[in-house]
Every structure is written in structure tokens, then in C-alpha cells.
Coordinates of C-alpha atoms in Angstrom, one line a residue:
M1 CA 0.0 0.0 0.0
P2 CA 1.7 3.3 -1.1
F3 CA 2.0 6.0 1.6
P4 CA 3.7 9.3 1.9
P5 CA 7.4 9.3 3.1
S6 CA 8.3 10.7 6.5
P7 CA 7.7 13.4 7.7
W8 CA 3.9 13.7 7.4
R9 CA 2.6 17.2 7.5
L10 CA -1.1 17.1 8.6
T11 CA -3.8 19.6 9.4
G12 CA -7.3 19.5 10.9
D13 CA -9.1 19.5 14.3
M14 CA -8.7 17.2 17.3
V15 CA -9.9 16.6 20.9
V16 CA -7.2 15.6 23.3
S17 CA -7.8 14.3 26.8
L18 CA -5.4 13.5 29.7
W19 CA -6.3 10.6 32.0
R20 CA -4.9 9.4 35.3
I21 CA -5.8 5.7 35.5
P22 CA -5.1 3.1 38.2
T23 CA -2.4 0.8 36.9
G24 CA -4.5 -2.2 37.9
D25 CA -7.2 -1.1 35.4
L26 CA -4.8 -1.1 32.4
P27 CA -3.8 -3.9 30.0
S28 CA -0.2 -5.1 29.9
W29 CA 0.8 -3.4 26.8
P30 CA 4.1 -4.4 25.1
L31 CA 6.6 -1.6 25.3
P32 CA 10.1 -1.2 23.8
P33 CA 13.0 -2.4 25.9
G34 CA 14.1 0.2 28.4
V35 CA 10.7 1.9 28.3
R36 CA 8.4 1.7 31.4
P37 CA 5.1 3.4 32.2
W38 CA 5.3 6.7 34.2
V39 CA 3.5 5.8 37.4
V40 CA 2.8 8.2 40.3
R41 CA 0.8 7.0 43.3
R42 CA -0.2 3.8 41.4
R43 CA -1.7 5.7 38.5
A44 CA -0.5 5.8 34.9
T45 CA -1.1 8.7 32.5
L46 CA -3.0 8.1 29.2
V47 CA -3.5 10.6 26.5
T48 CA -6.3 10.1 24.0
F49 CA -6.6 11.8 20.6
W50 CA -9.7 12.0 18.4
V51 CA -8.6 13.6 15.2
D52 CA -10.0 14.7 11.9
Y53 CA -7.1 15.2 9.5
R54 CA -8.5 17.3 6.7
P55 CA -7.4 18.0 3.1
G56 CA -4.4 20.3 3.0
G57 CA -2.0 17.8 4.6
V58 CA -0.4 14.8 3.0
L59 CA -3.4 12.6 3.9
A60 CA -7.0 13.2 5.0
Y61 CA -8.5 10.6 7.4
R62 CA -9.8 10.2 10.9
E63 CA -8.1 8.6 13.9
F64 CA -8.6 7.5 17.5
L65 CA -5.2 7.1 19.2
V66 CA -4.2 6.2 22.8
A67 CA -0.7 7.0 24.1
L68 CA 0.8 6.0 27.4
A69 CA 3.2 8.3 29.2
V70 CA 6.5 6.5 29.7
R71 CA 10.0 6.9 31.1
H72 CA 12.8 6.3 28.5
G73 CA 16.0 6.3 30.4
H74 CA 16.0 9.6 32.3
R75 CA 13.6 11.3 29.9
F76 CA 9.8 11.4 29.5
A77 CA 8.1 10.4 26.3
A78 CA 5.0 8.6 25.1
S79 CA 4.3 5.3 23.4
T80 CA 1.2 4.6 21.3
V81 CA -0.5 1.5 22.7
A82 CA -3.5 1.5 20.4
A83 CA -4.8 3.4 17.3
W84 CA -7.5 3.1 14.7
V85 CA -7.8 4.9 11.4
D86 CA -10.2 4.8 8.5
D87 CA -7.6 5.0 5.7
D88 CA -5.5 2.2 4.4
R89 CA -2.5 4.4 3.6
A90 CA -2.5 5.9 7.1
L91 CA -2.6 2.4 8.5
A92 CA 0.2 1.1 6.4
G93 CA 2.4 4.1 6.8
G94 CA 2.0 4.4 10.5
R95 CA 3.1 0.8 11.0
A96 CA 5.9 0.7 8.5
L97 CA 7.5 4.1 9.2
W98 CA 7.1 4.4 13.0
G99 CA 5.8 1.1 14.4
I100 CA 2.5 2.7 15.5
P101 CA 0.0 -0.2 16.0
K102 CA -2.8 1.2 13.8
E103 CA -5.9 -0.9 13.1
Q104 CA -8.8 -0.4 10.7
G105 CA -12.0 1.2 12.0
T106 CA -15.0 3.2 11.1
I107 CA -14.6 6.7 12.6
T108 CA -16.9 9.7 12.6
F109 CA -15.9 13.2 13.8
R110 CA -18.4 16.1 13.7
A111 CA -17.4 19.4 15.2
D112 CA -18.7 23.0 15.3
S113 CA -17.2 26.2 16.8
R114 CA -17.9 25.0 20.4
S115 CA -18.3 21.2 20.5
A116 CA -17.4 17.9 18.9
R117 CA -18.7 14.4 18.7
A118 CA -16.8 11.4 17.6
A119 CA -17.2 7.6 17.5
L120 CA -15.2 4.5 16.6
T121 CA -16.6 1.2 15.5
A122 CA -14.1 -1.6 14.9
A123 CA -14.6 -5.3 14.1
G124 CA -15.2 -7.4 17.2
T125 CA -15.6 -4.6 19.7
P126 CA -18.5 -2.3 20.8
A127 CA -18.5 1.3 19.6
V128 CA -16.7 4.0 21.6
R129 CA -18.1 7.5 21.6
L130 CA -16.9 10.9 22.6
A131 CA -18.8 14.0 23.5
Y132 CA -16.9 17.3 24.0
Q133 CA -18.0 20.8 24.9
D134 CA -15.9 24.0 25.1
V135 CA -15.6 25.9 28.4
L136 CA -12.9 28.4 27.8
R137 CA -11.4 29.5 24.4
L138 CA -7.8 30.6 24.6
P139 CA -6.7 33.7 22.5
F140 CA -3.5 32.3 21.0
R141 CA -2.1 29.5 19.0
L142 CA -0.6 26.8 21.2
P143 CA 2.7 25.2 20.0
A144 CA 3.9 21.8 21.4
R145 CA 6.6 19.2 20.9
A146 CA 6.7 15.6 21.9
R147 CA 8.2 12.3 20.9
L148 CA 6.9 8.8 20.7
I149 CA 9.0 5.7 21.4
Q150 CA 7.8 2.7 19.3
H151 CA 8.9 -0.7 18.1
L152 CA 9.3 -1.3 14.4
S153 CA 8.3 -4.7 12.9
D154 CA 11.9 -6.0 13.1
G155 CA 12.1 -5.2 16.8
T156 CA 14.2 -2.1 16.6
E157 CA 13.4 1.1 18.5
C158 CA 11.9 4.0 16.7
R159 CA 11.9 7.6 18.1
V160 CA 9.2 9.7 16.4
P161 CA 9.4 13.5 16.8
L162 CA 6.1 15.4 16.9
R163 CA 5.5 19.1 16.4
I164 CA 2.1 20.8 16.5
S165 CA 0.4 24.1 16.8
G166 CA -3.3 25.1 16.9
R167 CA -6.1 27.2 18.4
P168 CA -6.8 25.7 21.8
S169 CA -10.0 25.6 23.9
L170 CA -10.3 24.0 27.3
G171 CA -13.4 21.9 27.7
R172 CA -15.3 19.0 29.2
S173 CA -15.4 15.5 27.6
R174 CA -17.0 12.2 28.3
V175 CA -16.4 8.8 26.7
T176 CA -19.2 6.1 26.6
T177 CA -19.1 2.5 25.6
E178 CA -20.3 -0.9 26.6
P179 CA -19.0 -2.5 29.9
E180 CA -17.3 -5.3 28.1
A181 CA -15.5 -3.0 25.6
P182 CA -11.7 -2.9 25.8
W183 CA -11.9 0.9 26.5
S184 CA -14.6 0.7 29.1
V185 CA -11.9 2.0 31.6
L186 CA -12.3 5.4 29.9
A187 CA -16.0 5.4 30.5
R188 CA -15.5 4.6 34.2
H189 CA -13.2 7.6 34.7
R190 CA -13.3 11.3 34.0
P191 CA -10.3 12.9 32.2
L192 CA -8.1 15.2 34.2
L193 CA -8.0 17.7 31.3
S194 CA -9.6 17.9 27.9
L195 CA -9.0 20.4 25.1
A196 CA -9.9 21.0 21.5
L197 CA -7.1 22.0 19.1
R198 CA -8.7 23.5 16.0
D199 CA -7.1 24.3 12.7
F200 CA -3.9 22.6 13.9
R201 CA -0.7 22.2 11.8
S202 CA 1.4 19.2 12.7
T203 CA 4.6 17.4 11.6
V204 CA 5.0 13.7 12.4
G205 CA 8.5 12.1 12.0
S206 CA 11.6 13.4 10.4
S207 CA 13.2 13.4 7.0
A208 CA 15.6 10.6 8.1
V209 CA 13.8 7.6 9.7

């Protein structure tokens, strides 16, 4: 499946939520050697991303991604532990270039100037739904940088730089799903922080991978 080379420059809207989840509620996700979850007071930190990548970037698709905050040596990073997309090229490129464990799903993302609703349906699992509402719109563009630590298919470690900027709004969000769903843990907890990042511009990866 052809896909764009690294880096990917992408644009669109997203809803990001930060979660503090008891470690006993989380699956035992495989992580690269030397990488361990960042745990404070027996709670791990998850970050979820519901994203509508729009035309204007190298690909246009929708995604639901879950990242775990980790320690990599003496540094903090994140590792994608689950992701679903509705585009074959995004799936193949994410896996081949950066070892992001993308799966195929049906994703909807509807947003207006103050709210957003999204849903994921994937084979064999109940639907997961997001409802988001703005509380405070911030009058500036927010820039951010991060990095992912992933495993490529041959077992080697891959470090993925991320850069993004967009118009942020703080808000409230809620995830709903069935009790037996893999992500029912998100429905049982409230996120510590949620924000919408509208009209974002992002770069994933570097020219030399």
C-alpha cells in the first residue's frame, strides 16, 4: 500500500484528553526495551486523541489514538499503545515508518465552533463514543513538541518526533461504551483535562527515519 514518506505534515481538528488511570485497570501493553510506564501514586497517564485530518495535509483521514506516558532512560516520552484509522495508507504508513500499531476502524468526527462528537466502530468490539464541549477558548495558538517511542516490525526502537500548533480551547469531555469493551476504563473515569485544538498544523516524523 503506497503511503507518503516521512515526515507527514497534517492539518485539521482534534480533541485531546489527559487521563490518570489506576495501573490495575490497564492492560499489559508491550513496550520497547528500556521503556516503562510513568507511574505516580499507582496511577498511569494516558492521552487520547480523536482527530479529523482534513485536506491540506499529505493525507486526509480520521483517527482515534491512545498513548501511554513513559520513562525512557531519564527522559519522559509517550508510546502509542492502540490506534484506529479509517484510511489504508495511514494504517500502512504508521506501521511501516514508525511502528504505530494502527488498526482499521470506522470513525466519525463532527465538530462546530464549540463542541465535537466522535465515534469509533471496529470489528469485534463495541462502539466507543466521545462528546466534547468548550468551556474556555484561549486567545492564542498553542505550540507543542513531543516524541513517541515505538517498536518497528523488526524489533528495533523508533523515536518519532512530533510538532504541532493550533487554536486551543479548554473543555469537558465524556467517553461512553459498553461495559465489556476494551476501552470501558475510559467510561469509568473522567479525564483530568480535555482540550480541542482547532485548525492545527502538525509534523510527524523526520526526514531521516
